[in-house]
Amino acid sequence: MTHRIDYAKASPEGYKAFGGVYVTLQNSGLSKALVDLVYLRVSQINGCAFCIDMHTRDLLKSGLAVEKLVLVPVWREAGALFSDRERAALAWGETVTRVADTGVPDAEYAAASAAFSDKELADLTYAIGLMNAFNRLGVAFRATPAAAKV
């Protein structure tokens, strides 16, 4: 894969604006581990190698068990390994990421709003939107994953 441009350097104002949303989400009250789990799943759906690498490393550094990490793509089949709140966040992340296909059904909204307060659900949706945007930048400009730089 050939790296194209460094979008952060090419448009530092845009990158800084996305960074502001990222900082807001870190202070939102949602746990970092939960948000990182959703970031990883969204990145897997979108096929962003850079983001998959980064969020996998973040989750491992935070102490997430490898046994849990490897089952993120198939979390629905992982039984009780994922908490109800994690399952709700992952389901919401998937349906919002695939909005063109899903239309975000009422049942998915009901499940997510049962697990999260209005503020939490709004913040979680901002996180999903942010990661989708970063995935598109990473894929479009062929951001090089840290693992490929070794």
XYZ file of N, CA, C and O in Angstrom, residues 10-60:
204
model
N -1.516 18.371 5.795
C -2.091 19.080 4.653
C -3.208 20.023 5.078
O -3.380 21.091 4.494
N -3.953 19.638 6.105
C -5.053 20.474 6.599
C -5.085 20.432 8.125
O -5.925 19.772 8.733
N -4.158 21.134 8.758
C -4.073 21.080 10.217
C -5.320 21.608 10.930
O -5.653 21.149 12.021
N -6.033 22.537 10.306
C -7.242 23.081 10.933
C -8.326 22.001 11.042
O -9.004 21.888 12.058
N -8.503 21.240 9.978
C -9.480 20.154 9.999
C -9.105 19.087 11.007
O -9.951 18.601 11.769
N -7.843 18.745 11.035
C -7.364 17.739 11.981
C -7.561 18.222 13.421
O -7.998 17.459 14.286
N -7.273 19.496 13.649
C -7.449 20.068 14.989
C -8.924 20.046 15.398
O -9.257 19.764 16.554
N -9.824 20.316 14.455
C -11.259 20.288 14.758
C -11.695 18.877 15.160
O -12.434 18.700 16.130
N -11.241 17.871 14.415
C -11.549 16.483 14.788
C -10.942 16.156 16.153
O -11.545 15.452 16.952
N -9.744 16.693 16.396
C -9.092 16.472 17.693
C -9.906 17.049 18.840
O -9.953 16.475 19.930
N -10.578 18.162 18.587
C -11.437 18.757 19.616
C -12.601 17.844 19.968
O -12.967 17.716 21.141
N -13.177 17.202 18.965
C -14.257 16.248 19.219
C -13.703 15.068 20.013
O -14.326 14.607 20.975
N -12.526 14.591 19.648
C -11.889 13.474 20.349
C -11.691 13.813 21.832
O -12.028 13.003 22.705
N -11.184 14.992 22.125
C -10.966 15.415 23.514
C -12.297 15.521 24.256
O -12.413 15.080 25.408
N -13.307 16.066 23.612
C -14.638 16.157 24.216
C -15.131 14.765 24.602
O -15.677 14.566 25.699
N -14.932 13.798 23.716
C -15.389 12.433 23.990
C -14.614 11.795 25.140
O -15.178 11.026 25.916
N -13.339 12.115 25.263
C -12.548 11.587 26.377
C -13.088 12.087 27.719
O -12.928 11.420 28.730
N -13.709 13.252 27.702
C -14.252 13.843 28.920
C -15.763 13.677 29.036
O -16.399 14.323 29.854
N -16.338 12.814 28.233
C -17.797 12.694 28.144
C -18.439 11.892 29.273
O -19.643 11.981 29.478
N -17.657 11.089 29.957
C -18.227 10.204 30.974
C -18.331 8.767 30.506
O -18.473 7.862 31.324
N -18.267 8.539 29.196
C -18.212 7.168 28.697
C -16.823 6.619 28.994
O -15.829 7.350 28.886
N -16.736 5.359 29.352
C -15.422 4.803 29.668
C -14.562 4.732 28.414
O -15.051 4.458 27.312
N -13.272 4.987 28.595
C -12.328 4.932 27.485
C -12.326 3.543 26.867
O -12.284 3.402 25.642
N -12.396 2.522 27.694
C -12.380 1.144 27.183
C -13.586 0.876 26.282
O -13.454 0.252 25.224
N -14.749 1.363 26.674
C -15.958 1.173 25.868
C -15.835 1.908 24.535
O -16.118 1.340 23.470
N -15.389 3.140 24.578
C -15.241 3.930 23.353
C -14.189 3.295 22.447
O -14.399 3.162 21.232
N -13.074 2.849 23.018
C -12.036 2.200 22.212
C -12.540 0.910 21.572
O -12.172 0.588 20.440
N -13.373 0.177 22.282
C -13.970 -1.042 21.727
C -14.836 -0.705 20.515
O -14.759 -1.369 19.473
N -15.626 0.345 20.631
C -16.475 0.783 19.521
C -15.611 1.322 18.381
O -15.863 1.017 17.212
N -14.581 2.093 18.707
C -13.669 2.580 17.671
C -13.085 1.403 16.883
O -12.995 1.454 15.657
N -12.673 0.369 17.593
C -12.101 -0.797 16.926
C -13.117 -1.460 16.013
O -12.826 -1.763 14.855
N -14.328 -1.692 16.516
C -15.337 -2.381 15.696
C -15.707 -1.564 14.458
O -15.821 -2.116 13.357
N -15.882 -0.268 14.618
C -16.196 0.598 13.480
C -15.057 0.533 12.457
O -15.290 0.413 11.250
N -13.831 0.568 12.931
C -12.666 0.513 12.043
C -12.572 -0.821 11.325
O -12.158 -0.882 10.162
N -12.949 -1.906 12.001
C -12.969 -3.210 11.352
C -13.991 -3.223 10.212
O -13.705 -3.724 9.123
N -15.163 -2.690 10.460
C -16.207 -2.645 9.431
C -15.723 -1.849 8.226
O -15.941 -2.245 7.077
N -15.052 -0.734 8.479
C -14.608 0.146 7.409
C -13.283 -0.270 6.785
O -12.864 0.304 5.783
N -12.615 -1.253 7.369
C -11.363 -1.742 6.800
C -10.211 -0.766 6.878
O -9.367 -0.716 5.986
N -10.127 0.002 7.957
C -9.045 0.968 8.119
C -7.907 0.330 8.922
O -7.976 0.220 10.149
N -6.861 -0.091 8.218
C -5.736 -0.780 8.863
C -5.072 0.089 9.928
O -4.739 -0.397 11.018
N -4.878 1.372 9.622
C -4.245 2.282 10.574
C -5.021 2.315 11.892
O -4.455 2.174 12.972
N -6.344 2.503 11.791
C -7.177 2.624 12.988
C -7.331 1.284 13.722
O -7.333 1.252 14.955
N -7.434 0.199 12.982
C -7.509 -1.124 13.625
C -6.255 -1.360 14.443
O -6.315 -1.776 15.603
N -5.103 -1.064 13.850
C -3.830 -1.228 14.544
C -3.780 -0.354 15.793
O -3.456 -0.824 16.892
N -4.134 0.919 15.647
C -4.053 1.853 16.767
C -4.982 1.450 17.912
O -4.572 1.420 19.076
N -6.232 1.132 17.604
C -7.186 0.837 18.672
C -6.951 -0.539 19.287
O -7.211 -0.728 20.481
N -6.424 -1.458 18.512
C -6.025 -2.748 19.083
C -4.924 -2.529 20.113
O -4.976 -3.058 21.223
N -3.934 -1.740 19.749
C -2.827 -1.439 20.675
C -3.341 -0.708 21.925
O -2.925 -1.021 23.044
N -4.250 0.259 21.725
C -4.812 0.992 22.863
C -5.530 0.044 23.822
O -5.378 0.140 25.046
N -6.329 -0.855 23.272
C -7.081 -1.801 24.108
C -6.150 -2.766 24.839
O -6.373 -3.070 26.022
N -5.116 -3.236 24.179
C -4.155 -4.119 24.842
C -3.426 -3.383 25.960
O -3.249 -3.927 27.052
